[in-house]
Coordinates of C-alpha atoms in Angstrom, one line a residue:
X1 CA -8.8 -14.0 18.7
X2 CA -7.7 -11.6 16.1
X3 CA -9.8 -8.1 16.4
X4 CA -9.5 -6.4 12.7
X5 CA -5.8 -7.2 12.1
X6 CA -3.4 -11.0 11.3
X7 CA -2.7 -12.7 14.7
X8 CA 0.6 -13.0 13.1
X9 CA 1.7 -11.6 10.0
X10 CA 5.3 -11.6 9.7
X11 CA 6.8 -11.1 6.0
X12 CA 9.7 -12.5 5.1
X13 CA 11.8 -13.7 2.1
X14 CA 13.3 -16.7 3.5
X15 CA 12.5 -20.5 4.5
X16 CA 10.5 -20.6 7.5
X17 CA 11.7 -20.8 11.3
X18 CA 11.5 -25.1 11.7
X19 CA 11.3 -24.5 15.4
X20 CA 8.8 -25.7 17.4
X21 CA 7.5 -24.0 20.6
X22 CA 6.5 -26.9 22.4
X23 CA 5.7 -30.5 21.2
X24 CA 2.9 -30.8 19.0
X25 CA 2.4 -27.7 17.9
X26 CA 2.4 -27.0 14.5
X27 CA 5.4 -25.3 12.5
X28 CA 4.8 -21.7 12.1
X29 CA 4.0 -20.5 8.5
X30 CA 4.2 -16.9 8.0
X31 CA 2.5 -14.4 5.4
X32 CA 5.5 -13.7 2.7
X33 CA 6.1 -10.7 0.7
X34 CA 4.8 -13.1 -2.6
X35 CA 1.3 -13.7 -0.7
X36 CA 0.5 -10.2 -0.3
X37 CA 1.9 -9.8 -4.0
X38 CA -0.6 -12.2 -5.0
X39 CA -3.6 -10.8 -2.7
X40 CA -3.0 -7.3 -3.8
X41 CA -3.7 -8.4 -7.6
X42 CA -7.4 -9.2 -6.3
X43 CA -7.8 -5.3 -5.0
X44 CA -7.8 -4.7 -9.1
X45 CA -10.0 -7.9 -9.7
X46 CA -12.8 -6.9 -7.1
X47 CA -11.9 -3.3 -8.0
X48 CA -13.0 -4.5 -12.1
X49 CA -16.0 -6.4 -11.0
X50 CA -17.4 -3.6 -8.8
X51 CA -17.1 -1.4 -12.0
X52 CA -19.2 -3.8 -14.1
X53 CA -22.1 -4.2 -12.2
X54 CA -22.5 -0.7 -11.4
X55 CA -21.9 0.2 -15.4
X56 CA -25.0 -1.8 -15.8
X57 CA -27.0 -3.5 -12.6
X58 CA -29.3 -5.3 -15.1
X59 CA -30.5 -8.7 -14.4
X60 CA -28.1 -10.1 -17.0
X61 CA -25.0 -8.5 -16.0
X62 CA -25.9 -9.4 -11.9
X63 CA -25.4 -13.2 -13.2
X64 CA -22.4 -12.4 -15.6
X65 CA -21.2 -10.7 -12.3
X66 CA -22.1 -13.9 -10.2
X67 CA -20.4 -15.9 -12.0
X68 CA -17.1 -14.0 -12.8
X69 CA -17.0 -13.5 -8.9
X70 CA -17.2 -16.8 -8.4
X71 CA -14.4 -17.8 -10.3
X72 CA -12.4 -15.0 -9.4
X73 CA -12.6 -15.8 -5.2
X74 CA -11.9 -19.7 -6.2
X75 CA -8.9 -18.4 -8.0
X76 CA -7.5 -16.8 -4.5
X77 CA -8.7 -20.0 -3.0
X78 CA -6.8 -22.3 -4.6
X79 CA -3.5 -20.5 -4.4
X80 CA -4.3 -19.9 -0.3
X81 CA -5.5 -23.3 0.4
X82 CA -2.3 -24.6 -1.5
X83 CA -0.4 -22.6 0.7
X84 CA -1.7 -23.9 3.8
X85 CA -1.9 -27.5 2.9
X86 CA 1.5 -27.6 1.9
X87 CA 3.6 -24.5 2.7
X88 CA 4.5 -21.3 1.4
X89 CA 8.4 -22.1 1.3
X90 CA 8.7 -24.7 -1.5
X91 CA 9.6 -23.9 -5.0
X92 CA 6.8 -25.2 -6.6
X93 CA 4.7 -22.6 -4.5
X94 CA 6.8 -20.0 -5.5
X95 CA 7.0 -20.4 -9.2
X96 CA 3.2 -21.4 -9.2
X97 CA 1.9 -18.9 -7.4
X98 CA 3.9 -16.1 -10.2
X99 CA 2.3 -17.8 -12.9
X100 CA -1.2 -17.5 -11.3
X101 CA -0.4 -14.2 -10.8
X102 CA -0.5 -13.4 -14.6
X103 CA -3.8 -15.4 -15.1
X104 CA -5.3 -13.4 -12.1
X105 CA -4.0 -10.0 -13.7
X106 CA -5.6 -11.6 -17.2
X107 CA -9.0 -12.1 -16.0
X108 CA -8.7 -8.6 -14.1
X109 CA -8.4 -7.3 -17.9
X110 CA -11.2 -8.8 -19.3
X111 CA -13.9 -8.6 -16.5
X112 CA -15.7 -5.2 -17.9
X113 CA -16.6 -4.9 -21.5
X114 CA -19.2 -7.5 -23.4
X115 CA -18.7 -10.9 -22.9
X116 CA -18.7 -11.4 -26.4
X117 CA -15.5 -9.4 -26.6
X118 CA -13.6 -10.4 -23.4
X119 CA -15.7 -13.6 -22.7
X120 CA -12.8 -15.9 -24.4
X121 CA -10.1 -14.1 -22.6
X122 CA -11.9 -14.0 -19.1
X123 CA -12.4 -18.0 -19.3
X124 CA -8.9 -19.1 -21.1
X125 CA -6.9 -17.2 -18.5
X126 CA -9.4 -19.2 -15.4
X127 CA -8.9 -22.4 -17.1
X128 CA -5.2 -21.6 -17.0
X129 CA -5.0 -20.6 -13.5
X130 CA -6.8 -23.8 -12.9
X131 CA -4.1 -26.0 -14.9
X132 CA -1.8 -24.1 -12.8
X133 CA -2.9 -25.3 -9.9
X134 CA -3.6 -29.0 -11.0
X135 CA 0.4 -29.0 -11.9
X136 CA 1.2 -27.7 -8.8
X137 CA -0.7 -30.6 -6.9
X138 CA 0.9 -33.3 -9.1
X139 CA 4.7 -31.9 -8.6
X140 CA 3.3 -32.3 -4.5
X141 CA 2.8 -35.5 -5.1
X142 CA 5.9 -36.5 -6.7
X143 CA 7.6 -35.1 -3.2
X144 CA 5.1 -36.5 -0.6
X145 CA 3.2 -39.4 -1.9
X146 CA 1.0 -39.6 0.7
X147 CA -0.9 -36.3 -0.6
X148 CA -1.9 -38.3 -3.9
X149 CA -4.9 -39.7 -1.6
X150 CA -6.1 -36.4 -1.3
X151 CA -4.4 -34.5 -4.3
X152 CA -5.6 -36.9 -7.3
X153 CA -9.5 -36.8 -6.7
X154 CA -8.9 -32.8 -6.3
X155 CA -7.0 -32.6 -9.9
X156 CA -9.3 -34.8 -11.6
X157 CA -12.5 -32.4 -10.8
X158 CA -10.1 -29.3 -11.1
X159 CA -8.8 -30.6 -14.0
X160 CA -12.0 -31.2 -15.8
X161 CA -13.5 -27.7 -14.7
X162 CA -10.6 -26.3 -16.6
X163 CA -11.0 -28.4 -19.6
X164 CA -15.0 -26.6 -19.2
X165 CA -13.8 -23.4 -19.0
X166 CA -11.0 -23.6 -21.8
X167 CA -13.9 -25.1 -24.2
X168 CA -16.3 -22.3 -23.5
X169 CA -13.9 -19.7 -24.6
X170 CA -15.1 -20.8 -27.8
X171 CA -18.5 -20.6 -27.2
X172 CA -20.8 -17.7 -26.8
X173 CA -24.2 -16.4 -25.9
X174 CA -26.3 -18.0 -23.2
X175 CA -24.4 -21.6 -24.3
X176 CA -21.0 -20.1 -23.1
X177 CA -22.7 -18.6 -19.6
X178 CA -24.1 -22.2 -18.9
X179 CA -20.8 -23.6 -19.4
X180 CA -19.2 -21.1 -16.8
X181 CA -22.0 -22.2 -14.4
X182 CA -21.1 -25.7 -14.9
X183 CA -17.6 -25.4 -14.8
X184 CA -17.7 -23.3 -11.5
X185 CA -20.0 -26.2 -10.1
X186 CA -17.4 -28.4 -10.7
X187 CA -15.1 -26.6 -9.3
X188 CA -17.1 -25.7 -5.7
X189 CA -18.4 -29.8 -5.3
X190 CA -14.7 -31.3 -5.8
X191 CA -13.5 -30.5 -2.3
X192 CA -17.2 -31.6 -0.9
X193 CA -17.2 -35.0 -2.5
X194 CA -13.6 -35.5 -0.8
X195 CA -14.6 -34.2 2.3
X196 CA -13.1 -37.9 3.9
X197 CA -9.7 -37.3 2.4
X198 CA -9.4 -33.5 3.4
X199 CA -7.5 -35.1 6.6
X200 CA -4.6 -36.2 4.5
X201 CA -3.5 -32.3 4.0
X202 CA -5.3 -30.0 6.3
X203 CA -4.9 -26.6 6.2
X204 CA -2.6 -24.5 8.6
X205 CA -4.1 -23.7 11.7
X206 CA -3.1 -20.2 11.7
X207 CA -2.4 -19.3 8.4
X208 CA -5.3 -20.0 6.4
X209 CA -7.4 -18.0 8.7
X210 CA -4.8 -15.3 8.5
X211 CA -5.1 -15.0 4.6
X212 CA -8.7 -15.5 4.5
X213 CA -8.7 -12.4 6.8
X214 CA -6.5 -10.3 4.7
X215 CA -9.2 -11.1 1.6
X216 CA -11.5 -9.6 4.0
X217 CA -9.7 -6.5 4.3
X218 CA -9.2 -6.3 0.9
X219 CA -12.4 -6.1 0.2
X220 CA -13.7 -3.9 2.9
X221 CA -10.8 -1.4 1.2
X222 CA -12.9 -1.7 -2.1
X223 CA -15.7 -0.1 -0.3
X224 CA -13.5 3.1 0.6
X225 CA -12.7 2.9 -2.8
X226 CA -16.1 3.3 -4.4
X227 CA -16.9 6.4 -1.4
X228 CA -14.1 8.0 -3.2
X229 CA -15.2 7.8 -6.3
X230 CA -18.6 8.2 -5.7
X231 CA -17.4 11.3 -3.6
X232 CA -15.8 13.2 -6.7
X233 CA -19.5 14.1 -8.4
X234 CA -20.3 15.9 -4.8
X235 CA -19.3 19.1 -3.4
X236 CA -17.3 18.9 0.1
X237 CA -19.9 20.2 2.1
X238 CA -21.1 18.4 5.3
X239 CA -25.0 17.4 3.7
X240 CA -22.9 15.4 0.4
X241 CA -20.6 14.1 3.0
X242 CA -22.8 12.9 5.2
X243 CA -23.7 9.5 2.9
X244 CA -19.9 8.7 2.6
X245 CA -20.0 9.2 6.5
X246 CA -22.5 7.2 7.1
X247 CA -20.7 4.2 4.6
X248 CA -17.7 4.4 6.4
X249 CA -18.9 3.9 9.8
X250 CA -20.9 0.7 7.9
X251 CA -17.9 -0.5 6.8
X252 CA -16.0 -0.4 10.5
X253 CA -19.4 -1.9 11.7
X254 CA -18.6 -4.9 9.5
X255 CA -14.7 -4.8 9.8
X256 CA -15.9 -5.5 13.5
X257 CA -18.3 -8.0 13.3
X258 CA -16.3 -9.9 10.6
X259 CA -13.0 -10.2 13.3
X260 CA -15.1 -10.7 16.5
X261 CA -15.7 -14.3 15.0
X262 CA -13.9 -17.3 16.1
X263 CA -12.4 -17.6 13.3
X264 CA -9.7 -19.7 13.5
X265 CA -11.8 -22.5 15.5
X266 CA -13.3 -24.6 12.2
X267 CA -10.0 -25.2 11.2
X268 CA -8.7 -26.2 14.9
X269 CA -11.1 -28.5 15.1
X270 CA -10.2 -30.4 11.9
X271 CA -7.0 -30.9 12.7
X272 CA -8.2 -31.5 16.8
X273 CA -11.6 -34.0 16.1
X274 CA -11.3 -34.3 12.2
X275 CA -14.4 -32.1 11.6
X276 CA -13.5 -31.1 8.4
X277 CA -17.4 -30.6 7.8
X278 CA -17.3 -27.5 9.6
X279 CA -14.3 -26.8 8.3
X280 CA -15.5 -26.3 4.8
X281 CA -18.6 -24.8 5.6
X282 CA -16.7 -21.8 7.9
X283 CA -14.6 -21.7 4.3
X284 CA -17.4 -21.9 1.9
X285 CA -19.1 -19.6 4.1
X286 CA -16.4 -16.7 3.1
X287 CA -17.8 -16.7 -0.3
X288 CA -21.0 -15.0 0.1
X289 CA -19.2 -12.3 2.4
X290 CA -16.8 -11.3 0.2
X291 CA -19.5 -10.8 -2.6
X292 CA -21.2 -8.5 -0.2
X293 CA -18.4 -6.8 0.0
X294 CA -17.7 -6.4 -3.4
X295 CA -21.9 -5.9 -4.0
X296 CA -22.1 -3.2 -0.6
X297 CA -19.4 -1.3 -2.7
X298 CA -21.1 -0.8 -5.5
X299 CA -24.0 0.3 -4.0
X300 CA -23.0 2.9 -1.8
X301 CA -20.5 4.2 -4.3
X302 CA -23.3 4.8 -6.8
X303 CA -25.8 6.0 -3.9
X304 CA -23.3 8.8 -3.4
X305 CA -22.5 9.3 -6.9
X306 CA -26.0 9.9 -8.2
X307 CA -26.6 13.3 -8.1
X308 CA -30.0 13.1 -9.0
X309 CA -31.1 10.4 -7.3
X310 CA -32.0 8.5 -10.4
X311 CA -31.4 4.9 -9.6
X312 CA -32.2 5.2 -5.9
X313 CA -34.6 2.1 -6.2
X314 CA -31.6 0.0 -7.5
X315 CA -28.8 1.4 -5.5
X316 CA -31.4 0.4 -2.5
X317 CA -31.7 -3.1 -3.7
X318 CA -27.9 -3.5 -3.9
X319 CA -27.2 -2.0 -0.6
X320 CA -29.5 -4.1 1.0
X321 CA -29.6 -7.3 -0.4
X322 CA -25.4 -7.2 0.1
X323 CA -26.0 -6.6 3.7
X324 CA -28.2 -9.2 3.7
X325 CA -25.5 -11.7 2.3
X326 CA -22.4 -10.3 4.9
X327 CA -25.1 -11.2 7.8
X328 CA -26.4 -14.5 6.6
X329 CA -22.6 -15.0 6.2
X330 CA -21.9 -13.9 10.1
X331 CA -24.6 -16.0 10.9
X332 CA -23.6 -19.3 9.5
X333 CA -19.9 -18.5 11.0
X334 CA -21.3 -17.5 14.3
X335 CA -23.5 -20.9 14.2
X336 CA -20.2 -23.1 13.4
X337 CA -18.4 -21.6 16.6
X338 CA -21.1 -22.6 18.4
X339 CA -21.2 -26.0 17.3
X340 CA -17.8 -26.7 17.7
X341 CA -17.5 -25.2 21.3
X342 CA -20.2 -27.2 22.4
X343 CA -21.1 -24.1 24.6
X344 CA -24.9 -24.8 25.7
X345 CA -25.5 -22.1 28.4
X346 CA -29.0 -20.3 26.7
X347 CA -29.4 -19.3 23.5
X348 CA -26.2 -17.0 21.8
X349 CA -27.0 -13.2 22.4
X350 CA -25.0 -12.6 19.3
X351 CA -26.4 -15.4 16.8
X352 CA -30.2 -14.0 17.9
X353 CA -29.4 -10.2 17.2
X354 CA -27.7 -11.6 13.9
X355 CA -30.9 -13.4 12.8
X356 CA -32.9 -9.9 13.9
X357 CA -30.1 -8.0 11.8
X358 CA -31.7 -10.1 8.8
X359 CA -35.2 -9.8 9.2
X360 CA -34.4 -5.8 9.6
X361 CA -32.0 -5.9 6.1
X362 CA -35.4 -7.6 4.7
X363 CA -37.7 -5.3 5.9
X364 CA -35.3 -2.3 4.3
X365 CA -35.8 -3.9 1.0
X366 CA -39.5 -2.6 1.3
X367 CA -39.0 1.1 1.9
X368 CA -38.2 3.9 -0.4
X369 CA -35.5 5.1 1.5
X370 CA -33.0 7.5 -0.3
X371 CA -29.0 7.1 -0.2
X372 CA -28.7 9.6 3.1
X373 CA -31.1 8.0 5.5
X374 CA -30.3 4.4 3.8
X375 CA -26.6 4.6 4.7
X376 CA -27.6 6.0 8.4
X377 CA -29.8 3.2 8.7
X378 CA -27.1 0.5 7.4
X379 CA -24.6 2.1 9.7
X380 CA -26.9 2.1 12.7
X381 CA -27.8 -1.7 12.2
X382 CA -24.2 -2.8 11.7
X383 CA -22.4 -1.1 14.6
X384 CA -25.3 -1.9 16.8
X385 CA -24.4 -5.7 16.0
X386 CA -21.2 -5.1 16.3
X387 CA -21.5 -3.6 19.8
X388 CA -24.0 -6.5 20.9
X389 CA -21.1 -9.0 19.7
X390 CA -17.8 -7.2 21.4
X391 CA -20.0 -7.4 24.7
X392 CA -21.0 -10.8 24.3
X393 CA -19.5 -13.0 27.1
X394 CA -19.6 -16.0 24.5
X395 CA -17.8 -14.2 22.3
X396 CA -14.7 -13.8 24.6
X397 CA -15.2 -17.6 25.3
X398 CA -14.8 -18.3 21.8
X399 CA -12.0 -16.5 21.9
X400 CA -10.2 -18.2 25.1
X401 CA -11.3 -21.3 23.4
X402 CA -9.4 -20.2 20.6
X403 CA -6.1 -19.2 22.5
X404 CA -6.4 -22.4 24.6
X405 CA -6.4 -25.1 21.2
X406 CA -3.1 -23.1 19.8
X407 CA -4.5 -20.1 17.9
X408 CA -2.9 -16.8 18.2
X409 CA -4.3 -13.6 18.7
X410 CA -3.9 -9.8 19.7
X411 CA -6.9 -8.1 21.6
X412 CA -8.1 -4.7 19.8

């Protein structure tokens, strides 16, 4: 199991070794220089969406956020899923995944601002990213029939999300928000409703949990990001560092508890027992800890920033309603392991002090607690759980497990 860093990220420009280490095992697919090209464009896009909530934490903008997050992590998902379903090697990859590059770069552009302004722009350049990717299945198919099984169902309800989106550029209001919600429904129940056909392209073993990771770390960067700019309204002495502190050692709490998981296990077990159930719900699961990320950011950035303790109340709410999100996240991924291991020696040390972690993050949510104390207590809680995890003996079993079924991985 992979402790905070890729099991196996090697970059390179050119095809793919074809070898095989011994029989059965898949082909290795490594992380190319275009990859990280592409994932680094989502530093700006998180780094964009962090900005707008915290210009405005209304109720309004939280959904406008929701929503533009949402389409924004289903944009990386699409290209990385690709990737893994089919390889990173082939042309239509290649050229693809520059052209979604753009769209991702577009919709970067027009994340702050009113909606009325940059609205149109934000949802034309999804909808394109979207046609993008619909191309890029049908050119699959066209090589490897055998995909259209799977592929076809998955462009229709792609296709037809985009065809939402593109129509609501020319909407507005309320009417044009409703669309967006619709259109992202559309796109997040297409894989579901083809859960039985998901066997006809499953993922890589390796590398989809190898790119999911790197999001993580992406994200978890944005976080330093926001200290630092929170940090440049505060003098350098050790009472106004103390908060930034505090949010760093939060933020190696979660790095911690995120790559202690058995990560790669879900997708092992598709390709192992077909259980591509848990497969998508250790994938879906992703999204609501990336948007705590994103959400933690912003609220320890502005904690810190906020000489004047204004908007303690909200800052509090963001903090702690984000944790909430990364543990309920651990906790479904935790849960899935379990499941899949078909460990049943007592109940999981680590799932238990997860499920405590959220009752605590609930009970925070009560409190008045200013930024300084806030972040100590956030910090305390996640490195505690992250400690109670690294000690767990199941966790090192999920691990083995892990190691044993074909996954690599490089102890911390």
């Amino acid at each position: 199991m992979s402790h905070g860093e890729p099991s196996s990220v090697t970059l390179q420009d050119g095809p793919s070794d074809k070898r095989q280490a011994t029989p059965g095992t898949p082909e290795e697919q490594k992380v190319t220089w275009l990859e990280l090209f592409f994932d680094l464009t989502f530093v700006v896009a998180f780094d964009q969406l962090a900005k707008r909530l915290g210009d405005a934490p209304s109720g309004i903008n939280l959904v406008n956020f929701l929503v533009m997050f949402g389409a924004v992590w289903w944009a990386w998902a699409g290209n990385t899923t690709f990737a893994a379903r089919h390889g990173n090697q082939e042309r239509v990859y290649r050229w693809g995944t520059l052209a979604q590059l753009l769209t991702v770069a577009l919709m970067a552009l027009s994340e702050r601002g009113e909606l009325a302004e940059n609205g149109p722009v934000f949802a034309a350049a999804f909808a394109a990213n979207r046609l993008i990717l619909v191309a890029m299945h049908g050119l699959m198919i066209r090589k490897d029939p055998d995909m259209a099984a799977f592929a076809r169902p998955l462009m229709t309800g792609y296709g037809l999300a985009a065809l939402i989106w593109l129509g609501s550029a020319f909407l507005g209001g309320t009417v044009q928000l409703l669309a967006w919600g619709v259109a992202l429904a559309v796109d997040l129940v297409t894989p579901l409703l083809i859960k039985d056909r998901h066997g006809h392209a499953l993922p890589h073993q390796e590398h989809l949990p190898e790119r999911v990771g790197l999001l993580q770390i992406i994200a978890l960067g944005n976080i330093v990001t926001e200290l630092v700019a929170g940090g440049r309204q505060r003098p350098l002495t050790l009472a106004d560092l103390a908060p930034s502190f505090f949010a760093l050692l939060a933020a190696v709490g979660l790095w911690r508890l995120y790559f202690d998981q058995a990560r790669a296990l879900p997708v092992l077990e598709a390709h192992r027992r077909g259980r591509v159930g848990s497969f998508l719900l250790w994938l879906y699961s992703h999204i609501p800890f990336t948007l705590g990320l994103v959400m933690l950011a912003v609220g320890m950035g502005h904690g810190i920033s906020d000489t004047e303790n204004a908007r303690d109340a909200v800052n509090l709410q963001l903090v702690v309603w984000s944790l909430f999100s990364l543990l309920f996240s651990l906790v479904l991924l935790r849960f899935t392991a379990l499941r899949l291991s078909h460990r049943r020696v007592g109940p999981d040390r680590s799932l238990l002090a997860l499920l405590g972690g959220l009752l605590v993050t609930a009970g925070l949510s009560l409190t008045g607690l200013g930024t300084l104390p806030l972040h100590a207590a956030v910090a305390a809680l996640t490195l505690g759980l992250a400690a109670i995890t690294a000690t767990d003996p199941t966790t090192e079993h999920l691990g083995d497990l892990e190691e044993r079924l074909g996954a690599g991985g490089s102890p911390l």
